[in-house]
PDB file of C-alpha atoms in Angstrom:
ATOM      1  CA  LYS A   1     -13.120  24.997 -70.534  1.00  0.00           C
ATOM      2  CA  ASN A   2     -10.754  26.215 -73.890  1.00  0.00           C
ATOM      3  CA  GLU A   3      -7.494  24.667 -74.036  1.00  0.00           C
ATOM      4  CA  VAL A   4      -6.992  29.402 -75.701  1.00  0.00           C
ATOM      5  CA  GLU A   5      -8.862  31.504 -73.481  1.00  0.00           C
ATOM      6  CA  GLN A   6      -9.015  35.523 -74.532  1.00  0.00           C
ATOM      7  CA  SER A   7      -9.863  38.963 -72.378  1.00  0.00           C
ATOM      8  CA  PRO A   8     -11.488  41.033 -72.876  1.00  0.00           C
ATOM      9  CA  GLN A   9     -14.150  39.369 -75.627  1.00  0.00           C
ATOM     10  CA  ASN A  10     -15.257  42.815 -75.982  1.00  0.00           C
ATOM     11  CA  LEU A  11     -13.057  46.362 -76.080  1.00  0.00           C
ATOM     12  CA  THR A  12     -14.739  49.718 -76.719  1.00  0.00           C
ATOM     13  CA  ALA A  13     -11.761  52.439 -77.185  1.00  0.00           C
ATOM     14  CA  GLN A  14     -11.145  56.241 -77.544  1.00  0.00           C
ATOM     15  CA  GLU A  15      -8.711  56.589 -80.579  1.00  0.00           C
ATOM     16  CA  GLY A  16      -5.320  57.937 -78.998  1.00  0.00           C
ATOM     17  CA  GLU A  17      -5.425  55.361 -76.032  1.00  0.00           C
ATOM     18  CA  PHE A  18      -3.455  52.406 -75.702  1.00  0.00           C
ATOM     19  CA  ILE A  19      -4.700  48.457 -75.188  1.00  0.00           C
ATOM     20  CA  THR A  20      -3.850  45.361 -74.212  1.00  0.00           C
ATOM     21  CA  ILE A  21      -5.806  41.919 -74.988  1.00  0.00           C
ATOM     22  CA  ASN A  22      -4.910  39.324 -73.157  1.00  0.00           C
ATOM     23  CA  CYS A  23      -4.269  35.283 -73.954  1.00  0.00           C
ATOM     24  CA  SER A  24      -3.453  32.143 -71.471  1.00  0.00           C
ATOM     25  CA  TYR A  25      -3.631  28.655 -72.648  1.00  0.00           C
ATOM     26  CA  SER A  26      -3.870  25.553 -71.115  1.00  0.00           C
ATOM     27  CA  VAL A  27      -1.650  23.261 -73.880  1.00  0.00           C
ATOM     28  CA  GLY A  28       2.053  23.464 -74.036  1.00  0.00           C
ATOM     29  CA  ILE A  29       3.042  25.315 -77.184  1.00  0.00           C
ATOM     30  CA  SER A  30       5.923  26.019 -79.532  1.00  0.00           C
ATOM     31  CA  ALA A  31       4.267  29.146 -80.642  1.00  0.00           C
ATOM     32  CA  LEU A  32       1.351  32.003 -80.086  1.00  0.00           C
ATOM     33  CA  HIS A  33       0.043  33.527 -82.964  1.00  0.00           C
ATOM     34  CA  TRP A  34      -1.606  37.131 -83.097  1.00  0.00           C
ATOM     35  CA  LEU A  35      -3.937  37.352 -85.935  1.00  0.00           C
ATOM     36  CA  GLN A  36      -6.455  40.438 -87.676  1.00  0.00           C
ATOM     37  CA  GLN A  37      -9.741  39.445 -88.970  1.00  0.00           C
ATOM     38  CA  HIS A  38     -11.698  42.470 -90.531  1.00  0.00           C
ATOM     39  CA  PRO A  39     -15.479  41.989 -90.761  1.00  0.00           C
ATOM     40  CA  GLY A  40     -16.191  39.709 -93.240  1.00  0.00           C
ATOM     41  CA  GLY A  41     -12.411  38.926 -94.360  1.00  0.00           C
ATOM     42  CA  GLY A  42      -9.863  36.490 -93.639  1.00  0.00           C
ATOM     43  CA  ILE A  43      -7.158  36.643 -91.780  1.00  0.00           C
ATOM     44  CA  VAL A  44      -3.910  38.254 -91.743  1.00  0.00           C
ATOM     45  CA  SER A  45      -0.932  37.057 -89.187  1.00  0.00           C
ATOM     46  CA  LEU A  46       0.407  39.675 -86.920  1.00  0.00           C
ATOM     47  CA  PHE A  47       2.533  38.347 -84.742  1.00  0.00           C
ATOM     48  CA  MET A  48       4.820  34.697 -84.380  1.00  0.00           C
ATOM     49  CA  LEU A  49       6.497  34.456 -81.089  1.00  0.00           C
ATOM     50  CA  SER A  50       7.835  32.208 -79.128  1.00  0.00           C
ATOM     51  CA  SER A  51      10.136  34.305 -76.572  1.00  0.00           C
ATOM     52  CA  GLY A  52       9.897  37.679 -75.494  1.00  0.00           C
ATOM     53  CA  LYS A  53       8.333  40.388 -77.508  1.00  0.00           C
ATOM     54  CA  LYS A  54       7.977  41.521 -80.529  1.00  0.00           C
ATOM     55  CA  LYS A  55       6.948  44.481 -82.412  1.00  0.00           C
ATOM     56  CA  HIS A  56       5.243  45.845 -85.913  1.00  0.00           C
ATOM     57  CA  GLY A  57       4.668  49.427 -86.058  1.00  0.00           C
ATOM     58  CA  ARG A  58       1.948  50.501 -83.360  1.00  0.00           C
ATOM     59  CA  LEU A  59       1.392  47.095 -82.379  1.00  0.00           C
ATOM     60  CA  ILE A  60       3.526  45.138 -79.651  1.00  0.00           C
ATOM     61  CA  ALA A  61       3.752  41.387 -78.462  1.00  0.00           C
ATOM     62  CA  THR A  62       4.496  39.400 -75.465  1.00  0.00           C
ATOM     63  CA  ILE A  63       4.482  35.732 -74.339  1.00  0.00           C
ATOM     64  CA  ASN A  64       5.483  33.869 -70.682  1.00  0.00           C
ATOM     65  CA  ILE A  65       6.140  30.720 -71.576  1.00  0.00           C
ATOM     66  CA  GLN A  66       6.876  29.333 -67.891  1.00  0.00           C
ATOM     67  CA  GLU A  67       2.939  31.655 -67.236  1.00  0.00           C
ATOM     68  CA  LYS A  68       1.338  30.976 -70.146  1.00  0.00           C
ATOM     69  CA  HIS A  69       0.197  33.397 -70.778  1.00  0.00           C
ATOM     70  CA  SER A  70       0.657  36.330 -74.557  1.00  0.00           C
ATOM     71  CA  SER A  71      -0.632  39.609 -74.368  1.00  0.00           C
ATOM     72  CA  LEU A  72      -0.747  42.370 -77.601  1.00  0.00           C
ATOM     73  CA  HIS A  73      -0.651  45.879 -77.215  1.00  0.00           C
ATOM     74  CA  ILE A  74      -1.473  48.644 -79.925  1.00  0.00           C
ATOM     75  CA  THR A  75      -0.089  52.027 -78.397  1.00  0.00           C
ATOM     76  CA  ALA A  76      -2.399  54.781 -79.900  1.00  0.00           C
ATOM     77  CA  SER A  77      -5.098  52.979 -81.154  1.00  0.00           C
ATOM     78  CA  HIS A  78      -6.940  55.162 -84.332  1.00  0.00           C
ATOM     79  CA  PRO A  79     -10.190  52.919 -85.777  1.00  0.00           C
ATOM     80  CA  ARG A  80      -8.953  51.281 -88.672  1.00  0.00           C
ATOM     81  CA  ASP A  81      -8.074  49.285 -85.547  1.00  0.00           C
ATOM     82  CA  SER A  82     -10.909  48.348 -84.902  1.00  0.00           C
ATOM     83  CA  ALA A  83     -11.000  44.355 -86.053  1.00  0.00           C
ATOM     84  CA  VAL A  84     -11.364  40.962 -84.497  1.00  0.00           C
ATOM     85  CA  TYR A  85      -8.314  39.961 -82.698  1.00  0.00           C
ATOM     86  CA  ILE A  86      -7.257  35.924 -82.349  1.00  0.00           C
ATOM     87  CA  CYS A  87      -4.759  34.444 -80.532  1.00  0.00           C
ATOM     88  CA  ALA A  88      -3.719  30.655 -81.564  1.00  0.00           C
ATOM     89  CA  ALA A  89      -1.715  27.869 -80.830  1.00  0.00           C
ATOM     90  CA  PRO A  90      -0.313  25.007 -82.258  1.00  0.00           C
ATOM     91  CA  PRO A  91      -0.350  22.140 -79.665  1.00  0.00           C
ATOM     92  CA  CYS A  92       2.780  20.900 -78.829  1.00  0.00           C
ATOM     93  CA  SER A  93       1.062  17.229 -78.841  1.00  0.00           C
ATOM     94  CA  SER A  94      -0.675  18.027 -82.347  1.00  0.00           C
ATOM     95  CA  ASN A  95       2.199  17.218 -85.150  1.00  0.00           C
ATOM     96  CA  THR A  96       0.598  19.182 -88.015  1.00  0.00           C
ATOM     97  CA  GLY A  97       1.120  22.593 -86.734  1.00  0.00           C
ATOM     98  CA  LYS A  98      -3.242  22.782 -86.759  1.00  0.00           C
ATOM     99  CA  LEU A  99      -4.538  25.551 -84.941  1.00  0.00           C
ATOM    100  CA  ILE A 100      -6.548  26.216 -81.683  1.00  0.00           C
ATOM    101  CA  PHE A 101      -8.357  29.175 -81.931  1.00  0.00           C
ATOM    102  CA  GLY A 102      -8.918  31.884 -79.117  1.00  0.00           C
ATOM    103  CA  GLN A 103     -12.706  33.221 -79.322  1.00  0.00           C
ATOM    104  CA  GLY A 104     -11.865  36.671 -80.407  1.00  0.00           C
ATOM    105  CA  THR A 105     -11.768  40.347 -78.668  1.00  0.00           C
ATOM    106  CA  THR A 106     -13.860  42.399 -80.809  1.00  0.00           C
ATOM    107  CA  LEU A 107     -12.746  46.122 -80.484  1.00  0.00           C
ATOM    108  CA  GLN A 108     -13.786  49.450 -81.506  1.00  0.00           C
ATOM    109  CA  VAL A 109     -11.937  52.510 -81.757  1.00  0.00           C
ATOM    110  CA  LYS A 110     -14.007  55.544 -81.634  1.00  0.00           C
ATOM    111  CA  PRO A 111     -12.825  58.982 -83.312  1.00  0.00           C
TER     112      PRO A 111
ATOM    113  CA  GLU B   1       6.645  36.155-103.175  1.00  0.00           C
ATOM    114  CA  THR B   2       3.131  35.819-103.855  1.00  0.00           C
ATOM    115  CA  GLY B   3       0.894  35.493-100.627  1.00  0.00           C
ATOM    116  CA  VAL B   4      -2.361  32.864-100.158  1.00  0.00           C
ATOM    117  CA  THR B   5      -4.813  33.076-102.877  1.00  0.00           C
ATOM    118  CA  GLN B   6      -8.772  31.521-102.465  1.00  0.00           C
ATOM    119  CA  SER B   7     -11.524  31.518-105.123  1.00  0.00           C
ATOM    120  CA  PRO B   8     -13.861  32.072-105.532  1.00  0.00           C
ATOM    121  CA  THR B   9     -14.489  35.061-103.376  1.00  0.00           C
ATOM    122  CA  HIS B  10     -18.181  33.966-102.232  1.00  0.00           C
ATOM    123  CA  LEU B  11     -20.024  30.903-103.036  1.00  0.00           C
ATOM    124  CA  ILE B  12     -24.016  30.020-103.480  1.00  0.00           C
ATOM    125  CA  LYS B  13     -24.860  26.230-103.914  1.00  0.00           C
ATOM    126  CA  THR B  14     -28.064  24.701-102.160  1.00  0.00           C
ATOM    127  CA  ARG B  15     -28.231  21.467-100.559  1.00  0.00           C
ATOM    128  CA  GLY B  16     -27.047  18.740-101.378  1.00  0.00           C
ATOM    129  CA  GLN B  17     -24.972  20.267-104.174  1.00  0.00           C
ATOM    130  CA  GLN B  18     -20.950  20.406-104.028  1.00  0.00           C
ATOM    131  CA  VAL B  19     -18.705  22.811-103.666  1.00  0.00           C
ATOM    132  CA  THR B  20     -14.709  22.921-104.409  1.00  0.00           C
ATOM    133  CA  LEU B  21     -12.859  25.949-102.863  1.00  0.00           C
ATOM    134  CA  ARG B  22      -9.224  25.763-103.925  1.00  0.00           C
ATOM    135  CA  CYS B  23      -6.308  27.733-102.400  1.00  0.00           C
ATOM    136  CA  SER B  24      -3.381  28.924-103.901  1.00  0.00           C
ATOM    137  CA  SER B  25      -0.439  28.289-101.837  1.00  0.00           C
ATOM    138  CA  GLN B  26       2.658  30.883-100.963  1.00  0.00           C
ATOM    139  CA  SER B  27       5.542  30.394-102.591  1.00  0.00           C
ATOM    140  CA  GLY B  28       8.222  27.921-100.103  1.00  0.00           C
ATOM    141  CA  HIS B  29       5.214  26.553 -98.813  1.00  0.00           C
ATOM    142  CA  ASN B  30       4.926  22.888 -99.177  1.00  0.00           C
ATOM    143  CA  THR B  31       2.167  22.604 -96.821  1.00  0.00           C
ATOM    144  CA  VAL B  32      -2.095  23.578 -96.152  1.00  0.00           C
ATOM    145  CA  SER B  33      -4.519  23.836 -93.833  1.00  0.00           C
ATOM    146  CA  TRP B  34      -8.105  24.459 -94.320  1.00  0.00           C
ATOM    147  CA  TYR B  35     -10.607  25.399 -91.973  1.00  0.00           C
ATOM    148  CA  GLN B  36     -14.319  26.496 -91.294  1.00  0.00           C
ATOM    149  CA  GLN B  37     -15.315  29.450 -89.968  1.00  0.00           C
ATOM    150  CA  ALA B  38     -18.992  29.769 -89.181  1.00  0.00           C
ATOM    151  CA  LEU B  39     -20.411  32.901 -88.110  1.00  0.00           C
ATOM    152  CA  GLY B  40     -19.708  34.473 -84.706  1.00  0.00           C
ATOM    153  CA  GLN B  41     -16.967  31.960 -84.211  1.00  0.00           C
ATOM    154  CA  GLY B  42     -14.090  30.471 -84.261  1.00  0.00           C
ATOM    155  CA  PRO B  43     -12.414  28.799 -86.712  1.00  0.00           C
ATOM    156  CA  GLN B  44     -12.162  24.965 -86.639  1.00  0.00           C
ATOM    157  CA  PHE B  45      -9.401  22.920 -87.930  1.00  0.00           C
ATOM    158  CA  ILE B  46     -10.634  20.702 -91.396  1.00  0.00           C
ATOM    159  CA  PHE B  47      -7.763  19.353 -92.400  1.00  0.00           C
ATOM    160  CA  GLN B  48      -3.903  19.881 -94.010  1.00  0.00           C
ATOM    161  CA  TYR B  49      -1.971  18.911 -96.700  1.00  0.00           C
ATOM    162  CA  TYR B  50       1.747  17.888 -96.496  1.00  0.00           C
ATOM    163  CA  ARG B  51       3.261  17.306 -99.742  1.00  0.00           C
ATOM    164  CA  GLU B  52       0.277  15.657-101.902  1.00  0.00           C
ATOM    165  CA  GLU B  53      -0.614  13.271 -98.700  1.00  0.00           C
ATOM    166  CA  GLU B  54      -3.078  14.550 -96.020  1.00  0.00           C
ATOM    167  CA  ASN B  55      -0.900  15.060 -92.780  1.00  0.00           C
ATOM    168  CA  GLY B  56      -3.846  15.451 -89.804  1.00  0.00           C
ATOM    169  CA  ARG B  57      -7.378  16.142 -89.769  1.00  0.00           C
ATOM    170  CA  GLY B  58     -10.500  17.638 -87.388  1.00  0.00           C
ATOM    171  CA  ASN B  59     -13.553  16.459 -86.384  1.00  0.00           C
ATOM    172  CA  PHE B  60     -15.311  16.417 -90.130  1.00  0.00           C
ATOM    173  CA  PRO B  61     -17.119  13.743 -91.197  1.00  0.00           C
ATOM    174  CA  PRO B  62     -15.577  12.106 -94.607  1.00  0.00           C
ATOM    175  CA  ARG B  63     -17.238  14.320 -97.176  1.00  0.00           C
ATOM    176  CA  PHE B  64     -15.045  16.985 -96.269  1.00  0.00           C
ATOM    177  CA  SER B  65     -12.022  16.066 -98.897  1.00  0.00           C
ATOM    178  CA  GLY B  66      -9.189  17.367 -99.999  1.00  0.00           C
ATOM    179  CA  LEU B  67      -6.369  17.482-102.237  1.00  0.00           C
ATOM    180  CA  GLN B  68      -3.177  18.976-102.440  1.00  0.00           C
ATOM    181  CA  PHE B  69      -0.894  19.199-106.404  1.00  0.00           C
ATOM    182  CA  PRO B  70       2.217  18.937-106.659  1.00  0.00           C
ATOM    183  CA  ASN B  71       2.664  23.279-106.845  1.00  0.00           C
ATOM    184  CA  TYR B  72       1.491  22.507-102.983  1.00  0.00           C
ATOM    185  CA  SER B  73      -1.695  24.317-104.538  1.00  0.00           C
ATOM    186  CA  SER B  74      -5.101  22.857-102.398  1.00  0.00           C
ATOM    187  CA  GLU B  75      -8.389  21.253-102.738  1.00  0.00           C
ATOM    188  CA  LEU B  76     -11.975  21.180-100.343  1.00  0.00           C
ATOM    189  CA  ASN B  77     -14.566  19.241-101.667  1.00  0.00           C
ATOM    190  CA  VAL B  78     -17.409  19.599 -99.326  1.00  0.00           C
ATOM    191  CA  ASN B  79     -19.795  16.759-101.122  1.00  0.00           C
ATOM    192  CA  ALA B  80     -23.923  16.796 -99.915  1.00  0.00           C
ATOM    193  CA  LEU B  81     -23.923  20.531 -98.363  1.00  0.00           C
ATOM    194  CA  GLU B  82     -26.042  20.712 -95.405  1.00  0.00           C
ATOM    195  CA  LEU B  83     -27.369  23.968 -94.301  1.00  0.00           C
ATOM    196  CA  ASP B  84     -24.845  23.891 -91.383  1.00  0.00           C
ATOM    197  CA  ASP B  85     -21.696  24.390 -94.433  1.00  0.00           C
ATOM    198  CA  SER B  86     -22.515  27.511 -94.715  1.00  0.00           C
ATOM    199  CA  ALA B  87     -19.406  29.860 -93.508  1.00  0.00           C
ATOM    200  CA  LEU B  88     -16.162  30.793 -94.266  1.00  0.00           C
ATOM    201  CA  TYR B  89     -13.510  28.241 -95.231  1.00  0.00           C
ATOM    202  CA  LEU B  90      -9.764  29.982 -94.828  1.00  0.00           C
ATOM    203  CA  CYS B  91      -7.118  28.038 -96.068  1.00  0.00           C
ATOM    204  CA  ALA B  92      -3.397  29.286 -94.643  1.00  0.00           C
ATOM    205  CA  SER B  93      -0.064  28.374 -95.871  1.00  0.00           C
ATOM    206  CA  SER B  94       3.713  27.055 -94.110  1.00  0.00           C
ATOM    207  CA  SER B  95       5.862  25.280 -94.367  1.00  0.00           C
ATOM    208  CA  ILE B  96       7.078  23.121 -91.577  1.00  0.00           C
ATOM    209  CA  ALA B  97      10.908  24.124 -90.760  1.00  0.00           C
ATOM    210  CA  GLY B  98      12.264  23.861 -86.934  1.00  0.00           C
ATOM    211  CA  GLY B  99       7.951  23.016 -85.658  1.00  0.00           C
ATOM    212  CA  THR B 100       7.260  26.427 -86.116  1.00  0.00           C
ATOM    213  CA  TYR B 101       5.131  26.716 -88.486  1.00  0.00           C
ATOM    214  CA  GLU B 102       3.971  30.398 -88.980  1.00  0.00           C
ATOM    215  CA  GLN B 103       1.202  29.816 -90.611  1.00  0.00           C
ATOM    216  CA  TYR B 104      -0.751  32.662 -93.376  1.00  0.00           C
ATOM    217  CA  PHE B 105      -3.303  33.009 -94.478  1.00  0.00           C
ATOM    218  CA  GLY B 106      -5.804  33.405 -97.169  1.00  0.00           C
ATOM    219  CA  PRO B 107      -8.532  35.809 -97.612  1.00  0.00           C
ATOM    220  CA  GLY B 108     -11.376  32.851 -96.752  1.00  0.00           C
ATOM    221  CA  THR B 109     -14.369  31.878 -99.396  1.00  0.00           C
ATOM    222  CA  ARG B 110     -17.672  32.857 -98.025  1.00  0.00           C
ATOM    223  CA  LEU B 111     -19.861  29.116 -98.769  1.00  0.00           C
ATOM    224  CA  THR B 112     -23.555  30.034 -98.367  1.00  0.00           C
ATOM    225  CA  VAL B 113     -26.212  27.279 -98.710  1.00  0.00           C
ATOM    226  CA  THR B 114     -29.943  27.425 -99.314  1.00  0.00           C
TER     227      THR B 114
END
């Protein structure tokens, strides 16, 4: 079992739909990253959060440290949101901040 | 404020050759981490450099080595390339402050070993 698990693995939505991607982790962490990766492209950091909720445009990320769970929400989804979304966290046991990555959620938003 | 840059964008090498990949960290960041992402897989931590010293290493053989320079830019060197080294190599810069390690990723270098 991976230390960072995401669901669903694949997600297809119609333009305009509200989307939720979930991330659960089994190790102690100080913060969690949500990352976006387009096909063949590098990774863009969307959020880093250690508590509560953060919002940027149509994207909202929440985290519940006690439940070891985080969610990424996309409101009014658009085809340009199609990408792989990855949650990642540096375990407290590491002093390097190296990230452990979830397996990613491939999102396709259809027009 | 400049972002993280990597060079080259793409590279094709032959098995047994050596390769050097470069990463310029974001302004103000003193830490660079390198990750390998094989096709269809999540990134795997290779190593991290903090103030020109290696500060942690993942499960990669010694033929993967690195450097960090006084301006905090970094190089990843891979010797005796193998076919399985074909991957996207990502670097991420951060500033170790408050233990939060927010990391900013570069666009990656796509390495193909034939």
